[in-house]
PDB file of C-alpha atoms in Angstrom:
ATOM      1  CA  MET A 507       8.614 -15.437  21.616  1.00 42.00           C
ATOM      2  CA  SER A 508       6.263 -18.393  21.566  1.00 42.00           C
ATOM      3  CA  GLU A 509       7.215 -21.817  22.889  1.00 46.00           C
ATOM      4  CA  THR A 510       6.979 -23.300  19.362  1.00 42.00           C
ATOM      5  CA  LYS A 511       9.443 -20.823  17.848  1.00 46.00           C
ATOM      6  CA  ARG A 512      11.811 -21.157  20.804  1.00 58.00           C
ATOM      7  CA  SER A 513      11.737 -24.902  20.432  1.00 73.00           C
ATOM      8  CA  ILE A 514      12.629 -24.720  16.740  1.00 93.00           C
ATOM      9  CA  PHE A 515      15.759 -22.659  17.409  1.00 95.00           C
ATOM     10  CA  TYR A 516      16.580 -24.671  20.530  1.00 96.00           C
ATOM     11  CA  TYR A 517      16.448 -27.948  18.597  1.00 96.00           C
ATOM     12  CA  PHE A 518      18.398 -26.500  15.691  1.00 98.00           C
ATOM     13  CA  LEU A 519      21.037 -25.275  18.172  1.00 98.00           C
ATOM     14  CA  CYS A 520      21.227 -28.752  19.715  1.00 98.00           C
ATOM     15  CA  ILE A 521      21.593 -30.399  16.289  1.00 98.00           C
ATOM     16  CA  LEU A 522      24.406 -28.021  15.325  1.00 99.00           C
ATOM     17  CA  LEU A 523      26.251 -28.632  18.615  1.00 99.00           C
ATOM     18  CA  ILE A 524      25.944 -32.401  18.185  1.00 99.00           C
ATOM     19  CA  PHE A 525      27.135 -32.172  14.567  1.00 99.00           C
ATOM     20  CA  LEU A 526      30.141 -30.040  15.533  1.00 99.00           C
ATOM     21  CA  GLY A 527      30.925 -32.229  18.547  1.00 99.00           C
ATOM     22  CA  ILE A 528      30.784 -35.512  16.648  1.00 98.00           C
ATOM     23  CA  ASN A 529      32.908 -34.137  13.810  1.00 97.00           C
ATOM     24  CA  GLY A 530      35.461 -32.672  16.210  1.00 98.00           C
ATOM     25  CA  THR A 531      35.626 -35.798  18.339  1.00 98.00           C
ATOM     26  CA  CYS A 532      35.962 -38.190  15.401  1.00 98.00           C
ATOM     27  CA  GLY A 533      38.377 -35.945  13.505  1.00 96.00           C
ATOM     28  CA  GLY A 534      40.501 -35.344  16.577  1.00 97.00           C
ATOM     29  CA  LEU A 535      40.663 -39.044  17.431  1.00 98.00           C
ATOM     30  CA  LEU A 536      41.676 -39.952  13.885  1.00 97.00           C
ATOM     31  CA  LEU A 537      44.383 -37.284  13.858  1.00 96.00           C
ATOM     32  CA  PHE A 538      46.025 -38.208  17.114  1.00 91.00           C
ATOM     33  CA  LEU A 539      45.713 -41.957  16.434  1.00 95.00           C
ATOM     34  CA  LYS A 540      47.449 -41.534  13.080  1.00 96.00           C
ATOM     35  CA  PRO A 541      49.284 -38.173  13.187  1.00 96.00           C
ATOM     36  CA  ASP A 542      50.239 -38.271   9.502  1.00 95.00           C
ATOM     37  CA  GLY A 543      46.606 -37.368   8.701  1.00 93.00           C
ATOM     38  CA  SER A 544      46.124 -40.318   6.354  1.00 93.00           C
ATOM     39  CA  LEU A 545      42.971 -41.569   8.102  1.00 94.00           C
ATOM     40  CA  LEU A 546      41.259 -38.324   7.053  1.00 90.00           C
ATOM     41  CA  GLY A 547      42.916 -38.093   3.651  1.00 87.00           C
ATOM     42  CA  MET A 548      45.026 -35.149   4.771  1.00 87.00           C
ATOM     43  CA  GLN A 549      48.527 -34.662   3.431  1.00 87.00           C
ATOM     44  CA  GLN A 550      51.590 -34.008   5.558  1.00 88.00           C
ATOM     45  CA  GLY A 551      52.578 -31.182   3.198  1.00 88.00           C
ATOM     46  CA  TRP A 552      49.495 -29.205   4.216  1.00 85.00           C
ATOM     47  CA  LEU A 553      51.291 -28.427   7.479  1.00 88.00           C
ATOM     48  CA  GLU A 554      54.174 -26.721   5.668  1.00 86.00           C
ATOM     49  CA  HIS A 555      53.160 -23.205   6.796  1.00 83.00           C
ATOM     50  CA  SER A 556      52.007 -24.245  10.262  1.00 86.00           C
ATOM     51  CA  PRO A 557      53.981 -24.624  13.504  1.00 91.00           C
ATOM     52  CA  PHE A 558      53.230 -28.375  13.557  1.00 92.00           C
ATOM     53  CA  ASN A 559      55.318 -31.274  12.213  1.00 93.00           C
ATOM     54  CA  ASN A 560      52.355 -33.649  12.241  1.00 95.00           C
ATOM     55  CA  TYR A 561      48.659 -33.692  13.143  1.00 95.00           C
ATOM     56  CA  PHE A 562      48.997 -34.993  16.725  1.00 97.00           C
ATOM     57  CA  ILE A 563      48.678 -31.647  18.574  1.00 96.00           C
ATOM     58  CA  PRO A 564      46.024 -30.316  16.155  1.00 95.00           C
ATOM     59  CA  GLY A 565      44.162 -33.594  16.756  1.00 97.00           C
ATOM     60  CA  ILE A 566      44.174 -33.122  20.521  1.00 98.00           C
ATOM     61  CA  LEU A 567      43.029 -29.503  20.149  1.00 97.00           C
ATOM     62  CA  LEU A 568      40.324 -30.515  17.666  1.00 97.00           C
ATOM     63  CA  PHE A 569      39.126 -33.305  19.960  1.00 98.00           C
ATOM     64  CA  SER A 570      39.007 -30.979  22.985  1.00 98.00           C
ATOM     65  CA  PHE A 571      37.699 -27.672  21.644  1.00 98.00           C
ATOM     66  CA  MET A 572      35.648 -28.747  18.625  1.00 98.00           C
ATOM     67  CA  GLY A 573      34.589 -32.138  19.998  1.00 98.00           C
ATOM     68  CA  LEU A 574      34.222 -32.300  23.758  1.00 98.00           C
ATOM     69  CA  LEU A 575      33.317 -28.620  24.283  1.00 98.00           C
ATOM     70  CA  PRO A 576      30.244 -28.639  21.989  1.00 99.00           C
ATOM     71  CA  LEU A 577      29.118 -32.014  23.391  1.00 99.00           C
ATOM     72  CA  LEU A 578      29.511 -30.758  26.981  1.00 98.00           C
ATOM     73  CA  THR A 579      27.590 -27.626  25.985  1.00 98.00           C
ATOM     74  CA  PHE A 580      24.808 -29.706  24.426  1.00 98.00           C
ATOM     75  CA  ALA A 581      24.561 -31.827  27.586  1.00 97.00           C
ATOM     76  CA  GLY A 582      24.387 -28.651  29.673  1.00 96.00           C
ATOM     77  CA  LEU A 583      21.612 -27.180  27.519  1.00 95.00           C
ATOM     78  CA  VAL A 584      19.518 -30.327  27.729  1.00 93.00           C
ATOM     79  CA  LYS A 585      20.149 -31.407  31.338  1.00 92.00           C
ATOM     80  CA  ARG A 586      20.866 -27.971  32.853  1.00 89.00           C
ATOM     81  CA  PHE A 587      23.683 -29.209  35.046  1.00 87.00           C
ATOM     82  CA  SER A 588      24.473 -26.718  37.793  1.00 85.00           C
ATOM     83  CA  TRP A 589      28.235 -27.163  37.646  1.00 85.00           C
ATOM     84  CA  LYS A 590      29.501 -24.113  39.455  1.00 86.00           C
ATOM     85  CA  TRP A 591      33.078 -24.643  38.259  1.00 90.00           C
ATOM     86  CA  LEU A 592      31.991 -23.888  34.690  1.00 90.00           C
ATOM     87  CA  ASN A 593      30.614 -20.520  35.786  1.00 89.00           C
ATOM     88  CA  VAL A 594      34.217 -19.412  36.314  1.00 92.00           C
ATOM     89  CA  LEU A 595      34.494 -19.249  32.506  1.00 94.00           C
ATOM     90  CA  ASN A 596      31.045 -17.721  32.027  1.00 94.00           C
ATOM     91  CA  ILE A 597      31.495 -14.067  31.037  1.00 95.00           C
ATOM     92  CA  TYR A 598      27.726 -13.447  31.068  1.00 94.00           C
ATOM     93  CA  SER A 599      26.812 -13.670  34.745  1.00 90.00           C
ATOM     94  CA  ASP A 600      23.076 -13.375  34.040  1.00 93.00           C
ATOM     95  CA  LYS A 601      23.121 -16.366  31.660  1.00 95.00           C
ATOM     96  CA  TYR A 602      23.333 -20.079  32.294  1.00 94.00           C
ATOM     97  CA  TRP A 603      26.868 -21.354  31.570  1.00 96.00           C
ATOM     98  CA  ALA A 604      25.795 -23.631  28.680  1.00 96.00           C
ATOM     99  CA  TRP A 605      24.278 -20.693  26.775  1.00 97.00           C
ATOM    100  CA  THR A 606      27.586 -18.821  27.035  1.00 98.00           C
ATOM    101  CA  PHE A 607      29.438 -21.951  25.963  1.00 98.00           C
ATOM    102  CA  CYS A 608      27.269 -22.035  22.812  1.00 98.00           C
ATOM    103  CA  ILE A 609      28.732 -18.657  21.898  1.00 98.00           C
ATOM    104  CA  TYR A 610      32.229 -19.945  22.720  1.00 98.00           C
ATOM    105  CA  SER A 611      31.698 -23.062  20.584  1.00 99.00           C
ATOM    106  CA  GLY A 612      30.544 -21.029  17.602  1.00 99.00           C
ATOM    107  CA  ILE A 613      33.431 -18.569  17.877  1.00 99.00           C
ATOM    108  CA  ILE A 614      35.980 -21.372  18.294  1.00 98.00           C
ATOM    109  CA  ALA A 615      34.634 -23.174  15.204  1.00 99.00           C
ATOM    110  CA  ILE A 616      34.914 -20.027  13.075  1.00 98.00           C
ATOM    111  CA  MET A 617      38.372 -19.175  14.438  1.00 98.00           C
ATOM    112  CA  TRP A 618      39.599 -22.759  14.015  1.00 96.00           C
ATOM    113  CA  ILE A 619      38.664 -22.876  10.346  1.00 96.00           C
ATOM    114  CA  THR A 620      39.922 -19.347   9.650  1.00 96.00           C
ATOM    115  CA  ILE A 621      43.330 -20.183  11.143  1.00 92.00           C
ATOM    116  CA  GLN A 622      43.296 -23.520   9.344  1.00 89.00           C
ATOM    117  CA  LEU A 623      42.668 -21.782   6.014  1.00 90.00           C
ATOM    118  CA  ILE A 624      45.590 -19.424   6.664  1.00 88.00           C
ATOM    119  CA  MET A 625      48.007 -22.174   7.716  1.00 83.00           C
ATOM    120  CA  THR A 626      46.987 -25.137   5.582  1.00 82.00           C
ATOM    121  CA  GLN A 627      45.260 -25.918   2.317  1.00 80.00           C
ATOM    122  CA  TYR A 628      41.532 -25.888   1.672  1.00 85.00           C
ATOM    123  CA  PHE A 629      39.654 -28.987   2.833  1.00 83.00           C
ATOM    124  CA  TRP A 630      36.077 -29.729   1.735  1.00 87.00           C
ATOM    125  CA  ILE A 631      34.473 -29.637   5.204  1.00 90.00           C
ATOM    126  CA  GLN A 632      35.799 -26.169   6.154  1.00 94.00           C
ATOM    127  CA  PRO A 633      32.868 -24.109   4.771  1.00 96.00           C
ATOM    128  CA  LEU A 634      30.398 -26.453   6.464  1.00 97.00           C
ATOM    129  CA  ILE A 635      32.111 -25.980   9.829  1.00 97.00           C
ATOM    130  CA  ILE A 636      32.190 -22.181   9.432  1.00 98.00           C
ATOM    131  CA  PHE A 637      28.447 -22.169   8.701  1.00 98.00           C
ATOM    132  CA  THR A 638      27.878 -24.512  11.652  1.00 99.00           C
ATOM    133  CA  GLY A 639      29.710 -22.063  13.925  1.00 99.00           C
ATOM    134  CA  LEU A 640      27.681 -19.152  12.557  1.00 99.00           C
ATOM    135  CA  GLY A 641      24.470 -21.144  12.981  1.00 99.00           C
ATOM    136  CA  ILE A 642      25.308 -21.913  16.609  1.00 99.00           C
ATOM    137  CA  ILE A 643      25.894 -18.229  17.369  1.00 99.00           C
ATOM    138  CA  ILE A 644      22.758 -17.107  15.529  1.00 98.00           C
ATOM    139  CA  CYS A 645      20.532 -19.706  17.227  1.00 98.00           C
ATOM    140  CA  ALA A 646      21.962 -18.876  20.658  1.00 98.00           C
ATOM    141  CA  LEU A 647      21.274 -15.169  20.081  1.00 97.00           C
ATOM    142  CA  VAL A 648      17.614 -15.653  19.153  1.00 95.00           C
ATOM    143  CA  PRO A 649      15.729 -13.712  21.871  1.00 93.00           C
ATOM    144  CA  GLY A 650      13.608 -16.715  22.895  1.00 92.00           C
ATOM    145  CA  VAL A 651      16.684 -18.890  23.392  1.00 94.00           C
ATOM    146  CA  MET A 652      18.534 -16.116  25.238  1.00 93.00           C
ATOM    147  CA  ASN A 653      15.581 -15.502  27.545  1.00 91.00           C
ATOM    148  CA  HIS A 654      15.145 -19.220  28.174  1.00 90.00           C
ATOM    149  CA  TYR A 655      18.740 -19.429  29.477  1.00 93.00           C
ATOM    150  CA  THR A 656      18.677 -16.221  31.527  1.00 92.00           C
ATOM    151  CA  LYS A 657      19.301 -17.260  35.136  1.00 86.00           C
ATOM    152  CA  SER A 658      16.237 -15.413  36.437  1.00 85.00           C
ATOM    153  CA  ASN A 659      14.052 -17.535  34.106  1.00 77.00           C
ATOM    154  CA  LEU A 660      15.599 -20.894  35.019  1.00 73.00           C
ATOM    155  CA  PRO A 661      13.667 -23.249  37.286  1.00 67.00           C
TER     156      PRO A 661
END
C-alpha cells in the first residue's frame, strides 16, 4: 500500500483514538466528580437494571478504559514508545503493542456501549461511540497500517 493511503488511514485512526479518549476522559471525570450523573444529563433511574447505585464506578471505568487507554494508544502510535511492560498484554507478538491496543480500544468501545444499552436507557452518543470503535478496528486492520506496525518493519 502506498505511503499516501497508509497515511490517510493512520491519521483517521489517530483522530478516532483522540475522539474516543477525550470523550471517555471527560465523561469519566464528570461521572466520578458528580456520581448522580447530572453533569452529563443522565438520570439516576437509568441505573435501575445495572449493578450500580450511582455513576461513580462506571465513571472510573469509563475514564480508564475509554479515556486513558485510547490516549495511551494514540501516544504509542505516534511516538512508538518501547515500553516492554505493555508487551505483556500484547497478544500479537509480531505487532507493536500500540497497534494491538487499537484493536483492544475498538473492542472495548463496542462492548461498553452494548452492555450500556442492555443495562441502561438509550443515550444520544451511544451510536457514535459504537461507530468510533468499529472505525478504530477497521483502520487498524487496513493492510498498510498493519504492516507499518509489524515489528520487523519498525525502525
